[in-house]
Amino acid sequence: VTDHESTRLEFIDTITEKLKTVYDPELPIDIYQLGLIYDVKVTEAGHCFVLHTLTSAFCPMADEINQDIKNAGMVEGVKESIANCTFQPPFTMDMVPEETKMAMGWL
């Protein structure tokens, strides 16, 4: 692992921890544990890209959640954070990890 790769992985770990503090306002669980984060990338140039979805395409809090995700990507050393929302694939309860389903009493 190169120094650049190690640094990028550290950025991704830090950003992932920050994403775990972003909540869907309608659910008492963070978006990471819900399975809404599809990918986190940090380029060598210091740009963060977070690919995510929402529980619904008609989510009234979509703009706020997207901004919170973007803010989570702005860790020290990152120059720009971009949150891209996609509905491919669309969110389903199958995306929620088993341990989250158990903790929420959804099983």
Coordinates of N, CA and C in Angstrom, one line a residue:
V1 N 0.9 -1.2 0.0 CA 0.0 0.0 0.0 C 0.9 1.2 0.0
T2 N 0.7 2.1 -1.0 CA 1.5 3.3 -1.0 C 1.0 4.3 0.0
D3 N 1.8 5.4 0.2 CA 1.4 6.4 1.2 C 0.2 7.1 0.7
H4 N 0.0 7.4 -0.6 CA -1.2 8.0 -1.1 C -2.4 7.1 -0.9
E5 N -2.2 5.8 -1.1 CA -3.4 4.9 -0.9 C -3.7 4.8 0.6
S6 N -2.7 4.8 1.4 CA -3.0 4.8 2.9 C -3.7 6.0 3.3
T7 N -3.3 7.2 2.8 CA -4.0 8.4 3.2 C -5.4 8.4 2.7
R8 N -5.7 8.0 1.5 CA -7.0 7.9 0.9 C -7.9 7.0 1.8
L9 N -7.3 5.8 2.2 CA -8.1 4.9 3.0 C -8.4 5.5 4.4
E10 N -7.5 6.3 4.9 CA -7.8 7.0 6.2 C -8.9 8.0 6.0
F11 N -8.8 8.8 4.9 CA -9.9 9.7 4.6 C -11.3 9.0 4.5
I12 N -11.3 7.9 3.8 CA -12.5 7.1 3.7 C -13.0 6.6 5.0
D13 N -12.1 6.1 5.9 CA -12.5 5.7 7.2 C -13.1 6.9 8.0
T14 N -12.5 8.0 8.0 CA -12.9 9.2 8.7 C -14.3 9.6 8.2
I15 N -14.4 9.7 6.9 CA -15.7 10.1 6.3 C -16.8 9.1 6.6
T16 N -16.5 7.8 6.6 CA -17.5 6.8 6.9 C -18.0 7.0 8.4
E17 N -17.1 7.3 9.3 CA -17.5 7.6 10.7 C -18.4 8.8 10.7
K18 N -18.1 9.8 10.0 CA -18.9 11.0 10.0 C -20.3 10.7 9.3
L19 N -20.3 9.8 8.3 CA -21.6 9.5 7.7 C -22.5 8.8 8.7
K20 N -21.9 8.1 9.7 CA -22.7 7.4 10.7 C -23.4 8.3 11.7
T21 N -23.1 9.6 11.5 CA -23.8 10.6 12.4 C -24.9 11.3 11.6
V22 N -25.1 10.9 10.3 CA -26.2 11.5 9.5 C -27.4 10.6 9.6
Y23 N -28.5 11.2 10.0 CA -29.8 10.4 10.2 C -30.8 10.8 9.2
D24 N -31.6 9.8 8.8 CA -32.9 10.0 8.1 C -33.8 10.6 9.2
P25 N -34.4 11.8 9.0 CA -35.2 12.4 10.1 C -36.4 11.5 10.5
E26 N -36.8 10.6 9.6 CA -38.0 9.8 9.9 C -37.7 8.5 10.7
L27 N -36.4 8.2 10.7 CA -36.0 6.9 11.4 C -34.9 7.2 12.4
P28 N -34.9 6.4 13.5 CA -33.9 6.6 14.5 C -32.6 5.9 14.3
I29 N -32.2 5.9 13.0 CA -31.0 5.1 12.7 C -30.2 5.9 11.6
D30 N -28.9 5.8 11.6 CA -28.1 6.6 10.7 C -28.2 6.0 9.2
I31 N -27.9 6.8 8.3 CA -28.0 6.5 6.9 C -27.0 5.4 6.5
Y32 N -25.9 5.3 7.2 CA -24.9 4.3 6.9 C -25.5 2.9 7.3
Q33 N -26.0 2.8 8.5 CA -26.5 1.5 8.9 C -27.8 1.2 8.2
L34 N -28.5 2.1 7.6 CA -29.7 1.8 6.8 C -29.3 1.2 5.4
G35 N -28.0 1.3 5.0 CA -27.6 0.8 3.7 C -27.8 1.8 2.6
L36 N -27.9 3.1 3.0 CA -28.1 4.2 2.0 C -26.9 4.7 1.3
I37 N -25.7 4.3 1.8 CA -24.4 4.7 1.2 C -23.9 3.6 0.3
Y38 N -23.8 3.9 -0.9 CA -23.4 2.9 -1.9 C -21.9 2.9 -2.1
D39 N -21.2 4.1 -2.0 CA -19.8 4.2 -2.3 C -19.2 5.5 -1.8
V40 N -18.0 5.4 -1.3 CA -17.2 6.6 -0.9 C -15.9 6.5 -1.5
K41 N -15.5 7.6 -2.3 CA -14.2 7.6 -3.0 C -13.6 8.9 -2.6
V42 N -12.2 8.9 -2.5 CA -11.4 10.1 -2.4 C -10.3 10.0 -3.4
T43 N -10.2 11.0 -4.2 CA -9.2 11.0 -5.3 C -7.9 11.5 -4.7
E44 N -6.8 11.3 -5.4 CA -5.5 11.7 -5.0 C -5.4 13.3 -4.9
A45 N -6.3 13.9 -5.7 CA -6.4 15.4 -5.6 C -7.2 15.9 -4.4
G46 N -7.7 15.0 -3.6 CA -8.4 15.5 -2.4 C -9.9 15.8 -2.6
H47 N -10.5 15.1 -3.6 CA -11.9 15.3 -3.9 C -12.7 14.1 -3.4
C48 N -13.7 14.3 -2.6 CA -14.5 13.2 -2.0 C -15.8 13.1 -2.8
F49 N -16.2 11.9 -3.2 CA -17.4 11.6 -3.9 C -18.2 10.5 -3.0
V50 N -19.4 10.8 -2.7 CA -20.2 9.9 -1.9 C -21.5 9.6 -2.8
L51 N -21.6 8.3 -3.1 CA -22.8 7.9 -3.9 C -23.8 7.3 -2.9
H52 N -25.0 7.8 -2.9 CA -26.0 7.3 -1.9 C -27.4 7.3 -2.6
T53 N -28.3 6.8 -1.8 CA -29.7 6.8 -2.2 C -30.5 7.3 -1.0
L54 N -31.8 7.3 -1.2 CA -32.7 7.7 -0.2 C -33.7 6.6 0.0
T55 N -34.5 6.6 1.1 CA -35.5 5.6 1.3 C -36.6 5.7 0.4
S56 N -36.8 6.9 -0.2 CA -37.9 7.2 -1.1 C -37.4 8.3 -2.1
A57 N -37.8 8.2 -3.3 CA -37.5 9.2 -4.3 C -38.3 10.5 -4.0
F58 N -39.3 10.4 -3.2 CA -40.1 11.6 -2.8 C -39.8 12.1 -1.4
C59 N -38.7 11.7 -0.9 CA -38.3 12.1 0.5 C -38.3 13.7 0.6
P60 N -39.1 14.2 1.5 CA -39.2 15.6 1.7 C -37.9 16.2 2.3
M61 N -37.1 15.4 2.9 CA -35.8 15.9 3.5 C -34.6 15.6 2.6
A62 N -34.8 15.3 1.3 CA -33.8 14.9 0.4 C -32.6 16.0 0.4
D63 N -33.0 17.2 0.2 CA -32.0 18.3 0.1 C -31.1 18.4 1.4
E64 N -31.8 18.3 2.6 CA -31.1 18.3 3.8 C -30.2 17.1 4.0
I65 N -30.7 15.9 3.7 CA -29.8 14.7 3.8 C -28.6 14.8 2.9
N66 N -28.9 15.3 1.7 CA -27.8 15.4 0.7 C -26.7 16.4 1.2
Q67 N -27.1 17.5 1.8 CA -26.2 18.5 2.3 C -25.4 17.9 3.5
D68 N -26.1 17.1 4.4 CA -25.5 16.5 5.5 C -24.4 15.5 5.0
I69 N -24.7 14.8 4.0 CA -23.7 13.8 3.4 C -22.5 14.6 2.8
K70 N -22.8 15.6 2.1 CA -21.7 16.4 1.5 C -20.9 17.0 2.7
N71 N -21.5 17.5 3.7 CA -20.7 18.0 4.9 C -19.9 16.9 5.5
A72 N -20.4 15.7 5.6 CA -19.6 14.6 6.2 C -18.4 14.3 5.4
G73 N -18.4 14.6 4.1 CA -17.2 14.4 3.3 C -16.1 15.4 3.4
M74 N -16.5 16.5 4.1 CA -15.5 17.6 4.2 C -14.7 17.4 5.5
V75 N -13.7 16.5 5.5 CA -12.8 16.3 6.6 C -11.5 17.0 6.3
E76 N -10.7 17.2 7.3 CA -9.4 17.9 7.1 C -8.6 17.2 6.0
G77 N -8.2 18.0 5.0 CA -7.4 17.5 3.9 C -8.2 17.2 2.6
V78 N -9.5 17.2 2.7 CA -10.4 17.1 1.6 C -10.7 18.5 1.0
K79 N -10.5 18.7 -0.3 CA -10.7 20.0 -0.9 C -12.2 20.2 -1.3
E80 N -12.9 19.2 -1.6 CA -14.2 19.3 -2.1 C -15.0 18.0 -1.8
S81 N -16.2 18.1 -1.5 CA -17.1 17.0 -1.2 C -18.3 17.0 -2.1
I82 N -18.6 16.0 -2.8 CA -19.8 15.9 -3.7 C -20.6 14.7 -3.3
A83 N -21.9 14.9 -3.0 CA -22.8 13.9 -2.7 C -23.7 13.7 -3.9
N84 N -23.7 12.5 -4.5 CA -24.5 12.1 -5.6 C -25.6 11.1 -5.2
C85 N -26.8 11.5 -5.4 CA -27.9 10.6 -5.1 C -28.3 9.8 -6.4
T86 N -28.6 8.6 -6.2 CA -29.0 7.7 -7.3 C -30.2 6.8 -6.8
F87 N -31.0 6.4 -7.7 CA -32.0 5.4 -7.3 C -31.9 4.1 -8.1
Q88 N -30.6 3.9 -8.5 CA -30.3 2.7 -9.2 C -29.1 2.0 -8.5
P89 N -29.4 1.0 -7.8 CA -30.7 0.3 -7.6 C -31.5 1.1 -6.5
P90 N -32.8 1.0 -6.6 CA -33.7 1.6 -5.6 C -33.5 1.0 -4.3
F91 N -33.7 1.8 -3.2 CA -33.6 1.3 -1.9 C -34.8 0.2 -1.6
T92 N -34.4 -0.9 -0.9 CA -35.4 -1.8 -0.4 C -34.9 -2.2 1.0
M93 N -35.8 -2.8 1.7 CA -35.4 -3.3 3.1 C -34.3 -4.4 3.0
D94 N -34.2 -5.0 1.9 CA -33.1 -6.0 1.7 C -31.7 -5.4 1.8
M95 N -31.6 -4.1 1.7 CA -30.3 -3.4 1.8 C -29.9 -3.1 3.2
V96 N -30.8 -3.2 4.1 CA -30.6 -2.9 5.5 C -29.8 -4.2 6.1
P97 N -28.7 -4.0 6.7 CA -27.9 -5.1 7.3 C -28.8 -5.8 8.3
E98 N -28.6 -7.1 8.4 CA -29.3 -8.0 9.4 C -29.3 -7.5 10.8
E99 N -28.0 -7.1 11.2 CA -27.9 -6.6 12.6 C -28.7 -5.3 12.9
T100 N -28.8 -4.5 11.8 CA -29.7 -3.3 12.0 C -31.1 -3.7 12.1
K101 N -31.6 -4.6 11.2 CA -32.9 -5.0 11.3 C -33.3 -5.6 12.7
M102 N -32.3 -6.4 13.2 CA -32.6 -7.0 14.5 C -32.6 -5.9 15.6
A103 N -31.7 -4.9 15.6 CA -31.7 -3.9 16.6 C -33.0 -3.0 16.5
M104 N -33.5 -2.9 15.3 CA -34.7 -2.1 15.1 C -36.0 -2.9 15.4
G105 N -35.9 -4.2 15.5 CA -37.1 -5.0 15.7 C -37.8 -5.3 14.4
W106 N -37.1 -5.2 13.3 CA -37.7 -5.4 12.0 C -37.7 -6.8 11.5
L107 N -37.2 -7.7 12.3 CA -37.2 -9.1 11.9 C -38.3 -9.9 12.7

